[in-house]
Amino acid sequence: MRTKLKELGSEQRYRYTGKFVKYGFRYSDWGKIHAKPTMILKDIKLLDENGVEIAVADHLWLNLTVGFKKLGILIDGELVSFNGRVATYQKGYYLHGKKVDYKLERPSKVALTKSLIDDSQRKVWPDLNWQVCNDIYDMYVEDYLKRGIAKPYPKIFN
């Protein structure tokens, strides 16, 4: 399905929507010292100039940028919209073969299109990324423990 992203190319920014699924984190170094917060959206759609929605990806992982953090902590099923640019990345591992895939990056004009709770009830993110990563870990602690994944920033940082 990401062939549509390939067709769009990286020259222009477009408006997209997607349903929030969950948060996560990834390490930006081989030593697994520096974690960065992420989020996954599903049912990614391009909004064309006539307001028509065109499916471009079944899911995408995005960095939890300042724009997304400002929305507060999202709930599964809430709809967000943003402007973004298509980019390529290497998918896979060295020994198993890599291939080019497509993602969206540099989200701007982020908005909560469909909220499932009253804004006064929405929790906010802490300021520092290490705190955000630890909060994400705590949200899904059972899953991380099952998979043997340790908390990204141990209590020494608290």
GROMACS .gro file of N, CA and C in nm:
model
  474
    1MET      N    1   0.082  -0.120   0.000
    1MET     CA    2   0.000   0.000   0.000
    1MET      C    3   0.086   0.126   0.000
    2ARG      N    4   0.210   0.118   0.044
    2ARG     CA    5   0.296   0.236   0.049
    2ARG      C    6   0.344   0.280  -0.089
    3THR      N    7   0.299   0.211  -0.192
    3THR     CA    8   0.334   0.253  -0.328
    3THR      C    9   0.278   0.392  -0.357
    4LYS      N   10   0.166   0.426  -0.293
    4LYS     CA   11   0.108   0.559  -0.311
    4LYS      C   12   0.204   0.665  -0.253
    5LEU      N   13   0.267   0.634  -0.140
    5LEU     CA   14   0.366   0.727  -0.084
    5LEU      C   15   0.481   0.745  -0.182
    6LYS      N   16   0.525   0.636  -0.242
    6LYS     CA   17   0.634   0.643  -0.341
    6LYS      C   18   0.594   0.735  -0.456
    7GLU      N   19   0.470   0.723  -0.502
    7GLU     CA   20   0.421   0.805  -0.614
    7GLU      C   21   0.418   0.953  -0.578
    8LEU      N   22   0.386   0.984  -0.453
    8LEU     CA   23   0.377   1.124  -0.411
    8LEU      C   24   0.513   1.192  -0.415
    9GLY      N   25   0.619   1.118  -0.382
    9GLY     CA   26   0.753   1.174  -0.382
    9GLY      C   27   0.777   1.265  -0.263
   10SER      N   28   0.897   1.317  -0.254
   10SER     CA   29   0.936   1.395  -0.137
   10SER      C   30   0.947   1.545  -0.163
   11GLU      N   31   0.907   1.589  -0.279
   11GLU     CA   32   0.922   1.731  -0.315
   11GLU      C   33   0.820   1.822  -0.246
   12GLN      N   34   0.706   1.768  -0.211
   12GLN     CA   35   0.596   1.851  -0.161
   12GLN      C   36   0.541   1.795  -0.031
   13ARG      N   37   0.485   1.883   0.052
   13ARG     CA   38   0.418   1.842   0.176
   13ARG      C   39   0.270   1.822   0.146
   14TYR      N   40   0.210   1.724   0.213
   14TYR     CA   41   0.068   1.695   0.197
   14TYR      C   42   0.004   1.682   0.334
   15ARG      N   43  -0.129   1.684   0.336
   15ARG     CA   44  -0.206   1.670   0.460
   15ARG      C   45  -0.249   1.524   0.473
   16TYR      N   46  -0.229   1.468   0.594
   16TYR     CA   47  -0.262   1.329   0.621
   16TYR      C   48  -0.346   1.317   0.747
   17THR      N   49  -0.420   1.207   0.757
   17THR     CA   50  -0.491   1.172   0.879
   17THR      C   51  -0.456   1.029   0.915
   18GLY      N   52  -0.469   0.996   1.042
   18GLY     CA   53  -0.446   0.860   1.088
   18GLY      C   54  -0.505   0.840   1.225
   19LYS      N   55  -0.541   0.714   1.255
   19LYS     CA   56  -0.595   0.679   1.386
   19LYS      C   57  -0.480   0.640   1.479
   20PHE      N   58  -0.480   0.700   1.596
   20PHE     CA   59  -0.379   0.667   1.695
   20PHE      C   60  -0.400   0.525   1.745
   21VAL      N   61  -0.289   0.451   1.762
   21VAL     CA   62  -0.295   0.314   1.815
   21VAL      C   63  -0.227   0.306   1.951
   22LYS      N   64  -0.096   0.338   1.955
   22LYS     CA   65  -0.023   0.334   2.082
   22LYS      C   66   0.110   0.406   2.069
   23TYR      N   67   0.175   0.422   2.184
   23TYR     CA   68   0.306   0.485   2.191
   23TYR      C   69   0.414   0.377   2.202
   24GLY      N   70   0.536   0.419   2.179
   24GLY     CA   71   0.650   0.331   2.193
   24GLY      C   72   0.776   0.415   2.205
   25PHE      N   73   0.890   0.351   2.197
   25PHE     CA   74   1.017   0.423   2.194
   25PHE      C   75   1.115   0.339   2.114
   26ARG      N   76   1.215   0.407   2.062
   26ARG     CA   77   1.321   0.339   1.988
   26ARG      C   78   1.453   0.399   2.032
   27TYR      N   79   1.557   0.321   2.016
   27TYR     CA   80   1.690   0.369   2.053
   27TYR      C   81   1.757   0.429   1.931
   28SER      N   82   1.828   0.538   1.952
   28SER     CA   83   1.895   0.607   1.842
   28SER      C   84   2.043   0.571   1.834
   29ASP      N   85   2.085   0.472   1.913
   29ASP     CA   86   2.225   0.432   1.913
   29ASP      C   87   2.235   0.281   1.937
   30TRP      N   88   2.347   0.224   1.895
   30TRP     CA   89   2.369   0.080   1.910
   30TRP      C   90   2.378   0.037   2.056
   31GLY      N   91   2.427   0.124   2.143
   31GLY     CA   92   2.442   0.090   2.284
   31GLY      C   93   2.313   0.093   2.362
   32LYS      N   94   2.205   0.132   2.298
   32LYS     CA   95   2.073   0.144   2.361
   32LYS      C   96   2.079   0.230   2.486
   33ILE      N   97   2.136   0.350   2.468
   33ILE     CA   98   2.146   0.445   2.578
   33ILE      C   99   2.045   0.559   2.560
   34HIS      N  100   2.024   0.601   2.436
   34HIS     CA  101   1.938   0.717   2.408
   34HIS      C  102   1.808   0.673   2.340
   35ALA      N  103   1.699   0.672   2.417
   35ALA     CA  104   1.568   0.635   2.364
   35ALA      C  105   1.494   0.759   2.317
   36LYS      N  106   1.413   0.741   2.213
   36LYS     CA  107   1.330   0.850   2.161
   36LYS      C  108   1.185   0.802   2.157
   37PRO      N  109   1.091   0.883   2.202
   37PRO     CA  110   0.951   0.842   2.202
   37PRO      C  111   0.893   0.840   2.059
   38THR      N  112   0.806   0.743   2.036
   38THR     CA  113   0.740   0.727   1.906
   38THR      C  114   0.592   0.701   1.925
   39MET      N  115   0.521   0.696   1.815
   39MET     CA  116   0.379   0.661   1.819
   39MET      C  117   0.344   0.590   1.689
   40ILE      N  118   0.241   0.508   1.693
   40ILE     CA  119   0.198   0.439   1.573
   40ILE      C  120   0.057   0.486   1.537
   41LEU      N  121   0.039   0.516   1.410
   41LEU     CA  122  -0.092   0.550   1.356
   41LEU      C  123  -0.131   0.443   1.256
   42LYS      N  124  -0.260   0.416   1.244
   42LYS     CA  125  -0.308   0.321   1.143
   42LYS      C  126  -0.405   0.393   1.050
   43ASP      N  127  -0.435   0.326   0.940
   43ASP     CA  128  -0.528   0.380   0.839
   43ASP      C  129  -0.487   0.521   0.796
   44ILE      N  130  -0.364   0.535   0.750
   44ILE     CA  131  -0.311   0.665   0.709
   44ILE      C  132  -0.372   0.702   0.575
   45LYS      N  133  -0.429   0.823   0.570
   45LYS     CA  134  -0.494   0.869   0.448
   45LYS      C  135  -0.443   1.007   0.409
   46LEU      N  136  -0.427   1.025   0.281
   46LEU     CA  137  -0.391   1.154   0.223
   46LEU      C  138  -0.520   1.232   0.201
   47LEU      N  139  -0.522   1.359   0.238
   47LEU     CA  140  -0.636   1.445   0.208
   47LEU      C  141  -0.599   1.527   0.086
   48ASP      N  142  -0.668   1.503  -0.026
   48ASP     CA  143  -0.634   1.581  -0.146
   48ASP      C  144  -0.699   1.718  -0.140
   49GLU      N  145  -0.673   1.801  -0.241
   49GLU     CA  146  -0.721   1.939  -0.241
   49GLU      C  147  -0.873   1.951  -0.240
   50ASN      N  148  -0.944   1.843  -0.275
   50ASN     CA  149  -1.091   1.843  -0.274
   50ASN      C  150  -1.148   1.783  -0.145
   51GLY      N  151  -1.060   1.746  -0.051
   51GLY     CA  152  -1.105   1.687   0.074
   51GLY      C  153  -1.129   1.538   0.065
   52VAL      N  154  -1.093   1.477  -0.048
   52VAL     CA  155  -1.110   1.333  -0.066
   52VAL      C  156  -0.997   1.259   0.004
   53GLU      N  157  -1.030   1.152   0.077
   53GLU     CA  158  -0.930   1.073   0.147
   53GLU      C  159  -0.881   0.959   0.060
   54ILE      N  160  -0.749   0.944   0.050
   54ILE     CA  161  -0.688   0.838  -0.030
   54ILE      C  162  -0.597   0.758   0.062
   55ALA      N  163  -0.622   0.628   0.077
   55ALA     CA  164  -0.540   0.543   0.164
   55ALA      C  165  -0.397   0.536   0.110
   56VAL      N  166  -0.299   0.558   0.199
   56VAL     CA  167  -0.159   0.554   0.156
   56VAL      C  168  -0.076   0.453   0.237
   57ALA      N  169  -0.122   0.413   0.356
   57ALA     CA  170  -0.050   0.315   0.436
   57ALA      C  171  -0.143   0.255   0.541
   58ASP      N  172  -0.121   0.127   0.571
   58ASP     CA  173  -0.204   0.067   0.675
   58ASP      C  174  -0.160   0.111   0.815
   59HIS      N  175  -0.028   0.137   0.831
   59HIS     CA  176   0.022   0.190   0.957
   59HIS      C  177   0.156   0.259   0.933
   60LEU      N  178   0.193   0.348   1.024
   60LEU     CA  179   0.324   0.414   1.021
   60LEU      C  180   0.365   0.447   1.163
   61TRP      N  181   0.494   0.427   1.191
   61TRP     CA  182   0.552   0.474   1.316
   61TRP      C  183   0.605   0.615   1.291
   62LEU      N  184   0.578   0.706   1.383
   62LEU     CA  185   0.626   0.843   1.374
   62LEU      C  186   0.695   0.881   1.503
   63ASN      N  187   0.792   0.971   1.493
   63ASN     CA  188   0.851   1.025   1.615
   63ASN      C  189   0.746   1.108   1.688
   64LEU      N  190   0.750   1.102   1.820
   64LEU     CA  191   0.658   1.181   1.902
   64LEU      C  192   0.717   1.321   1.912
   65THR      N  193   0.688   1.401   1.810
   65THR     CA  194   0.744   1.536   1.801
   65THR      C  195   0.669   1.632   1.893
   66VAL      N  196   0.718   1.752   1.902
   66VAL     CA  197   0.657   1.855   1.986
   66VAL      C  198   0.510   1.874   1.949
   67GLY      N  199   0.480   1.876   1.820
   67GLY     CA  200   0.342   1.894   1.775
   67GLY      C  201   0.249   1.787   1.828
   68PHE      N  202   0.293   1.662   1.824
   68PHE     CA  203   0.211   1.552   1.875
   68PHE      C  204   0.203   1.557   2.027
   69LYS      N  205   0.313   1.593   2.094
   69LYS     CA  206   0.312   1.602   2.241
   69LYS      C  207   0.214   1.707   2.289
   70LYS      N  208   0.202   1.817   2.214
   70LYS     CA  209   0.111   1.925   2.254
   70LYS      C  210  -0.035   1.880   2.257
   71LEU      N  211  -0.068   1.772   2.185
   71LEU     CA  212  -0.205   1.720   2.187
   71LEU      C  213  -0.238   1.656   2.320
   72GLY      N  214  -0.135   1.622   2.398
   72GLY     CA  215  -0.156   1.548   2.521
   72GLY      C  216  -0.150   1.399   2.493
   73ILE      N  217  -0.178   1.319   2.595
   73ILE     CA  218  -0.172   1.174   2.581
   73ILE      C  219  -0.299   1.126   2.511
   74LEU      N  220  -0.279   1.067   2.393
   74LEU     CA  221  -0.391   1.023   2.310
   74LEU      C  222  -0.444   0.887   2.354
   75ILE      N  223  -0.566   0.859   2.311
   75ILE     CA  224  -0.633   0.733   2.342
   75ILE      C  225  -0.652   0.657   2.211
   76ASP      N  226  -0.637   0.525   2.219
   76ASP     CA  227  -0.653   0.439   2.102
   76ASP      C  228  -0.783   0.473   2.028
   77GLY      N  229  -0.771   0.502   1.899
   77GLY     CA  230  -0.888   0.531   1.815
   77GLY      C  231  -0.908   0.679   1.785
   78GLU      N  232  -0.836   0.767   1.855
   78GLU     CA  233  -0.850   0.909   1.826
   78GLU      C  234  -0.784   0.940   1.691
   79LEU      N  235  -0.840   1.034   1.621
   79LEU     CA  236  -0.794   1.069   1.487
   79LEU      C  237  -0.711   1.197   1.492
   80VAL      N  238  -0.592   1.191   1.430
   80VAL     CA  239  -0.506   1.309   1.421
   80VAL      C  240  -0.481   1.342   1.275
   81SER      N  241  -0.450   1.468   1.250
   81SER     CA  242  -0.414   1.511   1.115
   81SER      C  243  -0.286   1.594   1.123
   82PHE      N  244  -0.211   1.595   1.015
   82PHE     CA  245  -0.084   1.667   1.011
   82PHE      C  246  -0.038   1.681   0.868
   83ASN      N  247   0.050   1.778   0.846
   83ASN     CA  248   0.118   1.791   0.718
   83ASN      C  249   0.250   1.717   0.729
   84GLY      N  250   0.290   1.652   0.622
   84GLY     CA  251   0.415   1.578   0.626
   84GLY      C  252   0.474   1.560   0.488
   85ARG      N  253   0.597   1.515   0.488
   85ARG     CA  254   0.672   1.493   0.364
   85ARG      C  255   0.712   1.345   0.358
   86VAL      N  256   0.701   1.285   0.240
   86VAL     CA  257   0.742   1.146   0.220
   86VAL      C  258   0.894   1.138   0.220
   87ALA      N  259   0.946   1.034   0.283
   87ALA     CA  260   1.090   1.009   0.285
   87ALA      C  261   1.114   0.859   0.274
   88THR      N  262   1.233   0.822   0.232
   88THR     CA  263   1.268   0.681   0.223
   88THR      C  264   1.351   0.641   0.345
   89TYR      N  265   1.351   0.512   0.374
   89TYR     CA  266   1.438   0.458   0.478
   89TYR      C  267   1.468   0.313   0.444
   90GLN      N  268   1.575   0.261   0.506
   90GLN     CA  269   1.615   0.122   0.486
   90GLN      C  270   1.541   0.035   0.587
   91LYS      N  271   1.465  -0.060   0.537
   91LYS     CA  272   1.388  -0.150   0.623
   91LYS      C  273   1.457  -0.285   0.626
   92GLY      N  274   1.464  -0.346   0.743
   92GLY     CA  275   1.526  -0.477   0.756
   92GLY      C  276   1.658  -0.472   0.828
   93TYR      N  277   1.727  -0.584   0.828
   93TYR     CA  278   1.854  -0.598   0.898
   93TYR      C  279   1.963  -0.638   0.800
   94TYR      N  280   2.084  -0.606   0.834
   94TYR     CA  281   2.200  -0.630   0.748
   94TYR      C  282   2.207  -0.775   0.701
   95LEU      N  283   2.196  -0.870   0.791
   95LEU     CA  284   2.211  -1.011   0.755
   95LEU      C  285   2.089  -1.068   0.682
   96HIS      N  286   1.974  -1.007   0.699
   96HIS     CA  287   1.852  -1.058   0.638
   96HIS      C  288   1.812  -0.980   0.513
   97GLY      N  289   1.890  -0.885   0.477
   97GLY     CA  290   1.861  -0.805   0.358
   97GLY      C  291   1.779  -0.683   0.392
   98LYS      N  292   1.816  -0.574   0.331
   98LYS     CA  293   1.745  -0.448   0.352
   98LYS      C  294   1.672  -0.411   0.223
   99LYS      N  295   1.563  -0.337   0.238
   99LYS     CA  296   1.494  -0.285   0.122
   99LYS      C  297   1.447  -0.144   0.152
  100VAL      N  298   1.421  -0.070   0.048
  100VAL     CA  299   1.374   0.068   0.064
  100VAL      C  300   1.225   0.067   0.093
  101ASP      N  301   1.184   0.144   0.193
  101ASP     CA  302   1.043   0.163   0.222
  101ASP      C  303   1.018   0.312   0.238
  102TYR      N  304   0.894   0.348   0.260
  102TYR     CA  305   0.855   0.489   0.263
  102TYR      C  306   0.786   0.522   0.394
  103LYS      N  307   0.814   0.643   0.442
  103LYS     CA  308   0.757   0.691   0.568
  103LYS      C  309   0.718   0.837   0.551
  104LEU      N  310   0.654   0.891   0.653
  104LEU     CA  311   0.623   1.034   0.658
  104LEU      C  312   0.708   1.095   0.767
  105GLU      N  313   0.763   1.213   0.739
  105GLU     CA  314   0.846   1.280   0.837
  105GLU      C  315   0.816   1.429   0.840
  106ARG      N  316   0.874   1.495   0.938
  106ARG     CA  317   0.860   1.639   0.959
  106ARG      C  318   0.713   1.682   0.971
  107PRO      N  319   0.640   1.618   1.064
  107PRO     CA  320   0.499   1.657   1.079
  107PRO      C  321   0.485   1.801   1.130
  108SER      N  322   0.392   1.873   1.070
  108SER     CA  323   0.362   2.009   1.113
  108SER      C  324   0.211   2.028   1.110
  109LYS      N  325   0.165   2.137   1.167
  109LYS     CA  326   0.021   2.166   1.173
  109LYS      C  327  -0.057   2.046   1.224
  110VAL      N  328  -0.005   1.987   1.332
  110VAL     CA  329  -0.066   1.870   1.394
  110VAL      C  330  -0.195   1.911   1.465
  111ALA      N  331  -0.300   1.832   1.446
  111ALA     CA  332  -0.429   1.863   1.508
  111ALA      C  333  -0.499   1.734   1.550
  112LEU      N  334  -0.575   1.743   1.657
  112LEU     CA  335  -0.659   1.633   1.700
  112LEU      C  336  -0.793   1.650   1.628
  113THR      N  337  -0.820   1.562   1.534
  113THR     CA  338  -0.939   1.574   1.450
  113THR      C  339  -1.062   1.514   1.516
  114LYS      N  340  -1.043   1.404   1.588
  114LYS     CA  341  -1.154   1.337   1.657
  114LYS      C  342  -1.108   1.295   1.795
  115SER      N  343  -1.162   1.359   1.897
  115SER     CA  344  -1.127   1.330   2.035
  115SER      C  345  -1.229   1.234   2.095
  116LEU      N  346  -1.184   1.143   2.181
  116LEU     CA  347  -1.276   1.050   2.247
  116LEU      C  348  -1.302   1.086   2.392
  117ILE      N  349  -1.234   1.192   2.442
  117ILE     CA  350  -1.258   1.237   2.578
  117ILE      C  351  -1.266   1.390   2.580
  118ASP      N  352  -1.316   1.442   2.689
  118ASP     CA  353  -1.321   1.586   2.710
  118ASP      C  354  -1.178   1.637   2.731
  119ASP      N  355  -1.145   1.750   2.672
  119ASP     CA  356  -1.008   1.804   2.681
  119ASP      C  357  -0.962   1.827   2.824
  120SER      N  358  -1.054   1.857   2.916
  120SER     CA  359  -1.017   1.881   3.055
  120SER      C  360  -0.966   1.753   3.123
  121GLN      N  361  -0.998   1.636   3.067
  121GLN     CA  362  -0.955   1.508   3.123
  121GLN      C  363  -0.824   1.459   3.063
  122ARG      N  364  -0.777   1.524   2.957
  122ARG     CA  365  -0.658   1.476   2.886
  122ARG      C  366  -0.531   1.504   2.968
  123LYS      N  367  -0.451   1.400   2.985
  123LYS     CA  368  -0.324   1.413   3.055
  123LYS      C  369  -0.220   1.472   2.960
  124VAL      N  370  -0.121   1.540   3.019
  124VAL     CA  371  -0.016   1.603   2.939
  124VAL      C  372   0.116   1.528   2.958
  125TRP      N  373   0.206   1.546   2.861
  125TRP     CA  374   0.337   1.483   2.867
  125TRP      C  375   0.432   1.566   2.952
  126PRO      N  376   0.529   1.500   3.018
  126PRO     CA  377   0.635   1.575   3.086
  126PRO      C  378   0.723   1.645   2.982
  127ASP      N  379   0.806   1.736   3.025
  127ASP     CA  380   0.888   1.815   2.933
  127ASP      C  381   1.004   1.739   2.870
  128LEU      N  382   1.067   1.651   2.945
  128LEU     CA  383   1.189   1.587   2.898
  128LEU      C  384   1.162   1.451   2.833
  129ASN      N  385   1.233   1.425   2.722
  129ASN     CA  386   1.210   1.301   2.647
  129ASN      C  387   1.237   1.175   2.729
  130TRP      N  388   1.336   1.179   2.819
  130TRP     CA  389   1.362   1.058   2.898
  130TRP      C  390   1.243   1.028   2.989
  131GLN      N  391   1.178   1.134   3.040
  131GLN     CA  392   1.059   1.114   3.123
  131GLN      C  393   0.943   1.060   3.039
  132VAL      N  394   0.930   1.111   2.916
  132VAL     CA  395   0.825   1.064   2.825
  132VAL      C  396   0.845   0.915   2.796
  133CYS      N  397   0.969   0.876   2.767
  133CYS     CA  398   0.998   0.735   2.737
  133CYS      C  399   0.965   0.646   2.858
  134ASN      N  400   1.000   0.690   2.978
  134ASN     CA  401   0.966   0.613   3.097
  134ASN      C  402   0.815   0.605   3.119
  135ASP      N  403   0.743   0.714   3.092
  135ASP     CA  404   0.597   0.712   3.104
  135ASP      C  405   0.537   0.614   3.004
  136ILE      N  406   0.590   0.612   2.882
  136ILE     CA  407   0.542   0.518   2.780
  136ILE      C  408   0.567   0.375   2.826
  137TYR      N  409   0.684   0.350   2.881
  137TYR     CA  410   0.715   0.216   2.933
  137TYR      C  411   0.612   0.176   3.038
  138ASP      N  412   0.582   0.268   3.130
  138ASP     CA  413   0.487   0.239   3.237
  138ASP      C  414   0.346   0.213   3.182
  139MET      N  415   0.310   0.278   3.072
  139MET     CA  416   0.177   0.257   3.011
  139MET      C  417   0.160   0.113   2.961
  140TYR      N  418   0.268   0.058   2.909
  140TYR     CA  419   0.263  -0.074   2.847
  140TYR      C  420   0.358  -0.172   2.915
  141VAL      N  421   0.378  -0.157   3.044
  141VAL     CA  422   0.479  -0.232   3.118
  141VAL      C  423   0.462  -0.384   3.101
  142GLU      N  424   0.341  -0.434   3.105
  142GLU     CA  425   0.320  -0.579   3.093
  142GLU      C  426   0.373  -0.631   2.960
  143ASP      N  427   0.345  -0.560   2.853
  143ASP     CA  428   0.392  -0.600   2.721
  143ASP      C  429   0.545  -0.597   2.714
  144TYR      N  430   0.605  -0.490   2.765
  144TYR     CA  431   0.751  -0.479   2.762
  144TYR      C  432   0.816  -0.589   2.846
  145LEU      N  433   0.760  -0.619   2.962
  145LEU     CA  434   0.816  -0.725   3.046
  145LEU      C  435   0.807  -0.861   2.976
  146LYS      N  436   0.694  -0.889   2.911
  146LYS     CA  437   0.678  -1.015   2.837
  146LYS      C  438   0.784  -1.031   2.730
  147ARG      N  439   0.821  -0.920   2.669
  147ARG     CA  440   0.919  -0.924   2.559
  147ARG      C  441   1.062  -0.903   2.608
  148GLY      N  442   1.079  -0.891   2.740
  148GLY     CA  443   1.213  -0.878   2.797
  148GLY      C  444   1.279  -0.744   2.769
  149ILE      N  445   1.199  -0.640   2.754
  149ILE     CA  446   1.252  -0.507   2.727
  149ILE      C  447   1.257  -0.428   2.857
  150ALA      N  448   1.375  -0.376   2.887
  150ALA     CA  449   1.396  -0.301   3.011
  150ALA      C  450   1.349  -0.157   2.997
  151LYS      N  451   1.323  -0.095   3.111
  151LYS     CA  452   1.287   0.046   3.113
  151LYS      C  453   1.401   0.126   3.052
  152PRO      N  454   1.370   0.220   2.962
  152PRO     CA  455   1.477   0.289   2.890
  152PRO      C  456   1.569   0.373   2.979
  153TYR      N  457   1.514   0.437   3.079
  153TYR     CA  458   1.594   0.518   3.170
  153TYR      C  459   1.565   0.474   3.312
  154PRO      N  460   1.655   0.395   3.373
  154PRO     CA  461   1.630   0.342   3.507
  154PRO      C  462   1.614   0.453   3.611
  155LYS      N  463   1.574   0.411   3.729
  155LYS     CA  464   1.542   0.504   3.837
  155LYS      C  465   1.653   0.600   3.873
  156ILE      N  466   1.775   0.569   3.835
  156ILE     CA  467   1.887   0.658   3.866
  156ILE      C  468   1.864   0.799   3.810
  157PHE      N  469   1.785   0.808   3.703
  157PHE     CA  470   1.757   0.938   3.642
  157PHE      C  471   1.646   1.014   3.714
  158ASN      N  472   1.567   0.946   3.796
  158ASN     CA  473   1.450   1.011   3.857
  158ASN      C  474   1.488   1.103   3.968
   0.00000   0.00000   0.00000
